[in-house]
């Protein structure tokens, strides 16, 4: 198999090195990742300037753009092959519930999915047990080898930040929900101007059984299949009646 690996933490992050090393057991791996941390970049593309691809001493390629840029450039022109799968991660911290809308990790996988390639975003709900996240990737690869995907899928995988021996089962989940985010944090820059830092995420609102939050709290690997259709189908009748009274 041939893998493209990307992330949003940057090509230098320990998570992407761990992921690339794990996948190398199963085939050829090429890493194309942002040159710096682009967490929270979501699905943004850079359209106002050209992008460059450079190679680091590690052999990884890095791009002066977003996670979506990295995957798009790699698949549509930079690589001389079409990847069989794309993995994004391993992210430092979870990407669950509403957070997936902002996540650059999920965005990188989403771009590959939109280009017709099975894709998996992997996040560790912490910053310590990357070996556990790699173990989760091994478990997924064992299933993929036994029963390959027959069409493109987009999976959002979150792994509890615990020792491998403490892991419970893999659970297929839905996205949970959070409350509204906390207020911005106001401060002053060196020039005395008022500046604002985005505040922390809100607390969990929907974290019941079956959600990604619930799985992580119970030491389970959460696997959430995602879709891209944002159409609010249940509101189409209402909007038609509003536009055509």
GROMACS .gro file of C-alpha atoms in nm:
model
  245
    1UNK     CA    1   0.000   0.000   0.000
    2UNK     CA    2   0.100   0.361  -0.054
    3UNK     CA    3   0.018   0.615   0.216
    4UNK     CA    4   0.014   0.993   0.227
    5UNK     CA    5   0.052   1.128   0.581
    6UNK     CA    6  -0.020   1.483   0.692
    7UNK     CA    7  -0.128   1.671   1.004
    8UNK     CA    8  -0.191   2.019   1.143
    9UNK     CA    9   0.079   2.028   1.413
   10UNK     CA   10   0.363   2.059   1.161
   11UNK     CA   11   0.611   1.821   1.001
   12UNK     CA   12   0.834   1.832   1.309
   13UNK     CA   13   0.575   1.701   1.556
   14UNK     CA   14   0.637   1.370   1.737
   15UNK     CA   15   0.285   1.256   1.648
   16UNK     CA   16   0.342   1.258   1.274
   17UNK     CA   17   0.676   1.080   1.314
   18UNK     CA   18   0.508   0.809   1.522
   19UNK     CA   19   0.229   0.771   1.264
   20UNK     CA   20   0.466   0.753   0.969
   21UNK     CA   21   0.682   0.493   1.146
   22UNK     CA   22   0.376   0.280   1.225
   23UNK     CA   23   0.242   0.291   0.868
   24UNK     CA   24   0.583   0.208   0.722
   25UNK     CA   25   0.522  -0.150   0.838
   26UNK     CA   26   0.239  -0.173   0.586
   27UNK     CA   27   0.380   0.000   0.279
   28UNK     CA   28   0.534   0.312   0.131
   29UNK     CA   29   0.484   0.634   0.328
   30UNK     CA   30   0.524   0.993   0.208
   31UNK     CA   31   0.479   1.277   0.456
   32UNK     CA   32   0.359   1.617   0.334
   33UNK     CA   33   0.274   1.844   0.626
   34UNK     CA   34   0.262   2.213   0.720
   35UNK     CA   35   0.590   2.392   0.792
   36UNK     CA   36   0.447   2.517   1.123
   37UNK     CA   37   0.163   2.449   1.362
   38UNK     CA   38  -0.166   2.517   1.182
   39UNK     CA   39  -0.405   2.387   1.446
   40UNK     CA   40  -0.757   2.521   1.398
   41UNK     CA   41  -0.701   2.593   1.027
   42UNK     CA   42  -1.005   2.385   0.934
   43UNK     CA   43  -1.055   2.331   0.558
   44UNK     CA   44  -0.893   2.655   0.444
   45UNK     CA   45  -0.703   2.672   0.115
   46UNK     CA   46  -0.435   2.930   0.038
   47UNK     CA   47  -0.540   3.119  -0.275
   48UNK     CA   48  -0.363   3.454  -0.239
   49UNK     CA   49  -0.003   3.336  -0.288
   50UNK     CA   50   0.193   3.044  -0.432
   51UNK     CA   51   0.285   2.743  -0.221
   52UNK     CA   52   0.624   2.578  -0.199
   53UNK     CA   53   0.717   2.222  -0.106
   54UNK     CA   54   1.052   2.161   0.063
   55UNK     CA   55   1.219   1.853   0.203
   56UNK     CA   56   1.343   1.834   0.561
   57UNK     CA   57   1.645   1.638   0.683
   58UNK     CA   58   1.402   1.372   0.809
   59UNK     CA   59   1.284   1.309   0.454
   60UNK     CA   60   0.945   1.463   0.530
   61UNK     CA   61   0.810   1.728   0.292
   62UNK     CA   62   0.669   2.051   0.429
   63UNK     CA   63   0.447   2.318   0.277
   64UNK     CA   64   0.408   2.686   0.362
   65UNK     CA   65   0.034   2.646   0.388
   66UNK     CA   66  -0.256   2.477   0.563
   67UNK     CA   67  -0.321   2.105   0.617
   68UNK     CA   68  -0.572   2.115   0.331
   69UNK     CA   69  -0.308   2.279   0.109
   70UNK     CA   70  -0.065   1.997   0.191
   71UNK     CA   71  -0.302   1.719   0.091
   72UNK     CA   72  -0.440   1.902  -0.211
   73UNK     CA   73  -0.096   1.987  -0.352
   74UNK     CA   74   0.035   1.637  -0.283
   75UNK     CA   75  -0.250   1.450  -0.450
   76UNK     CA   76  -0.319   1.684  -0.742
   77UNK     CA   77   0.036   1.741  -0.862
   78UNK     CA   78   0.331   1.690  -0.629
   79UNK     CA   79   0.322   1.312  -0.588
   80UNK     CA   80   0.397   1.084  -0.882
   81UNK     CA   81   0.146   0.829  -0.752
   82UNK     CA   82  -0.206   0.825  -0.613
   83UNK     CA   83  -0.213   0.717  -0.247
   84UNK     CA   84  -0.420   0.415  -0.150
   85UNK     CA   85  -0.499   0.583   0.181
   86UNK     CA   86  -0.438   0.911   0.360
   87UNK     CA   87  -0.376   0.935   0.733
   88UNK     CA   88  -0.372   1.263   0.927
   89UNK     CA   89  -0.219   1.297   1.273
   90UNK     CA   90  -0.138   1.186   1.527
   91UNK     CA   91  -0.282   1.505   1.670
   92UNK     CA   92  -0.174   1.636   2.011
   93UNK     CA   93  -0.515   1.650   2.174
   94UNK     CA   94  -0.864   1.524   2.088
   95UNK     CA   95  -1.080   1.625   1.793
   96UNK     CA   96  -1.432   1.536   1.902
   97UNK     CA   97  -1.779   1.679   1.875
   98UNK     CA   98  -1.802   2.032   1.736
   99UNK     CA   99  -1.421   2.059   1.740
  100UNK     CA  100  -1.406   1.860   1.416
  101UNK     CA  101  -1.537   2.169   1.231
  102UNK     CA  102  -1.222   2.362   1.325
  103UNK     CA  103  -0.971   2.080   1.322
  104UNK     CA  104  -0.688   2.096   1.071
  105UNK     CA  105  -0.622   1.728   1.141
  106UNK     CA  106  -0.970   1.631   1.029
  107UNK     CA  107  -0.952   1.882   0.742
  108UNK     CA  108  -0.645   1.714   0.593
  109UNK     CA  109  -0.826   1.380   0.588
  110UNK     CA  110  -1.141   1.547   0.455
  111UNK     CA  111  -0.955   1.691   0.156
  112UNK     CA  112  -0.830   1.347   0.059
  113UNK     CA  113  -1.180   1.205   0.100
  114UNK     CA  114  -1.318   1.475  -0.130
  115UNK     CA  115  -1.055   1.369  -0.383
  116UNK     CA  116  -1.183   1.012  -0.365
  117UNK     CA  117  -0.931   0.850  -0.130
  118UNK     CA  118  -1.013   0.661   0.195
  119UNK     CA  119  -0.889   0.877   0.480
  120UNK     CA  120  -0.845   0.852   0.855
  121UNK     CA  121  -0.777   1.133   1.103
  122UNK     CA  122  -0.613   1.014   1.426
  123UNK     CA  123  -0.600   1.218   1.746
  124UNK     CA  124  -0.466   1.140   2.091
  125UNK     CA  125  -0.676   1.283   2.374
  126UNK     CA  126  -0.360   1.415   2.540
  127UNK     CA  127   0.013   1.444   2.471
  128UNK     CA  128   0.176   1.142   2.635
  129UNK     CA  129   0.084   0.795   2.511
  130UNK     CA  130   0.155   0.813   2.139
  131UNK     CA  131   0.236   0.442   2.153
  132UNK     CA  132  -0.129   0.381   2.238
  133UNK     CA  133  -0.242   0.584   1.938
  134UNK     CA  134  -0.001   0.387   1.719
  135UNK     CA  135  -0.149   0.067   1.861
  136UNK     CA  136  -0.492   0.193   1.754
  137UNK     CA  137  -0.357   0.250   1.402
  138UNK     CA  138  -0.224  -0.108   1.401
  139UNK     CA  139  -0.568  -0.236   1.501
  140UNK     CA  140  -0.731  -0.037   1.221
  141UNK     CA  141  -0.476  -0.153   0.964
  142UNK     CA  142  -0.534  -0.516   1.060
  143UNK     CA  143  -0.902  -0.473   0.982
  144UNK     CA  144  -0.834  -0.278   0.661
  145UNK     CA  145  -0.600  -0.548   0.532
  146UNK     CA  146  -0.855  -0.817   0.614
  147UNK     CA  147  -1.150  -0.624   0.468
  148UNK     CA  148  -1.032  -0.335   0.245
  149UNK     CA  149  -1.254  -0.036   0.184
  150UNK     CA  150  -1.454  -0.070  -0.136
  151UNK     CA  151  -1.519   0.305  -0.163
  152UNK     CA  152  -1.383   0.624  -0.005
  153UNK     CA  153  -1.459   0.670   0.364
  154UNK     CA  154  -1.370   0.942   0.614
  155UNK     CA  155  -1.305   0.826   0.969
  156UNK     CA  156  -1.235   1.042   1.273
  157UNK     CA  157  -1.044   0.836   1.530
  158UNK     CA  158  -0.978   0.951   1.886
  159UNK     CA  159  -0.764   0.752   2.129
  160UNK     CA  160  -0.760   0.792   2.509
  161UNK     CA  161  -0.429   0.910   2.651
  162UNK     CA  162  -0.370   0.597   2.859
  163UNK     CA  163  -0.138   0.297   2.857
  164UNK     CA  164  -0.209   0.029   2.597
  165UNK     CA  165  -0.290  -0.227   2.866
  166UNK     CA  166  -0.566   0.000   2.999
  167UNK     CA  167  -0.743   0.031   2.664
  168UNK     CA  168  -1.091  -0.110   2.629
  169UNK     CA  169  -1.265  -0.196   2.303
  170UNK     CA  170  -1.298   0.002   1.981
  171UNK     CA  171  -1.637   0.173   1.959
  172UNK     CA  172  -1.811   0.317   1.654
  173UNK     CA  173  -1.949   0.651   1.771
  174UNK     CA  174  -2.131   0.966   1.670
  175UNK     CA  175  -2.007   1.318   1.731
  176UNK     CA  176  -2.101   1.467   2.065
  177UNK     CA  177  -2.176   1.836   2.125
  178UNK     CA  178  -2.027   2.109   2.339
  179UNK     CA  179  -2.175   2.416   2.503
  180UNK     CA  180  -2.081   2.751   2.359
  181UNK     CA  181  -1.714   2.843   2.387
  182UNK     CA  182  -1.586   3.042   2.682
  183UNK     CA  183  -1.548   3.421   2.632
  184UNK     CA  184  -1.239   3.563   2.462
  185UNK     CA  185  -0.952   3.669   2.685
  186UNK     CA  186  -0.873   4.038   2.661
  187UNK     CA  187  -0.524   4.178   2.706
  188UNK     CA  188  -0.277   4.444   2.594
  189UNK     CA  189   0.007   4.412   2.346
  190UNK     CA  190   0.345   4.587   2.400
  191UNK     CA  191   0.205   4.898   2.227
  192UNK     CA  192  -0.082   4.919   2.471
  193UNK     CA  193  -0.341   4.814   2.214
  194UNK     CA  194  -0.628   4.587   2.318
  195UNK     CA  195  -0.594   4.232   2.185
  196UNK     CA  196  -0.809   3.924   2.220
  197UNK     CA  197  -0.720   3.557   2.262
  198UNK     CA  198  -0.977   3.297   2.168
  199UNK     CA  199  -1.104   3.142   2.491
  200UNK     CA  200  -1.113   2.773   2.583
  201UNK     CA  201  -1.369   2.537   2.438
  202UNK     CA  202  -1.700   2.497   2.615
  203UNK     CA  203  -1.792   2.206   2.837
  204UNK     CA  204  -1.950   1.891   2.698
  205UNK     CA  205  -2.324   1.917   2.642
  206UNK     CA  206  -2.402   1.591   2.464
  207UNK     CA  207  -2.159   1.330   2.591
  208UNK     CA  208  -2.394   1.041   2.646
  209UNK     CA  209  -2.363   0.679   2.545
  210UNK     CA  210  -2.270   0.640   2.182
  211UNK     CA  211  -2.079   0.968   2.153
  212UNK     CA  212  -1.708   1.011   2.096
  213UNK     CA  213  -1.678   1.190   2.432
  214UNK     CA  214  -1.838   0.897   2.612
  215UNK     CA  215  -1.607   0.645   2.446
  216UNK     CA  216  -1.293   0.833   2.545
  217UNK     CA  217  -1.416   0.878   2.903
  218UNK     CA  218  -1.458   0.500   2.919
  219UNK     CA  219  -1.109   0.427   2.784
  220UNK     CA  220  -1.231   0.319   2.441
  221UNK     CA  221  -1.099   0.404   2.097
  222UNK     CA  222  -1.362   0.618   1.925
  223UNK     CA  223  -1.416   0.573   1.550
  224UNK     CA  224  -1.664   0.815   1.395
  225UNK     CA  225  -1.755   0.794   1.026
  226UNK     CA  226  -1.800   1.146   0.888
  227UNK     CA  227  -1.989   1.286   0.591
  228UNK     CA  228  -1.959   1.617   0.407
  229UNK     CA  229  -2.319   1.693   0.304
  230UNK     CA  230  -2.416   2.001   0.508
  231UNK     CA  231  -2.764   2.023   0.362
  232UNK     CA  232  -3.032   2.059   0.632
  233UNK     CA  233  -3.275   1.832   0.451
  234UNK     CA  234  -3.541   1.857   0.722
  235UNK     CA  235  -3.561   2.235   0.670
  236UNK     CA  236  -3.601   2.231   0.292
  237UNK     CA  237  -3.982   2.223   0.312
  238UNK     CA  238  -3.984   2.517   0.553
  239UNK     CA  239  -3.757   2.725   0.331
  240UNK     CA  240  -3.965   2.642   0.021
  241UNK     CA  241  -4.280   2.760   0.199
  242UNK     CA  242  -4.102   3.078   0.309
  243UNK     CA  243  -3.976   3.158  -0.042
  244UNK     CA  244  -4.302   3.055  -0.210
  245UNK     CA  245  -4.586   3.155   0.024
   0.00000   0.00000   0.00000
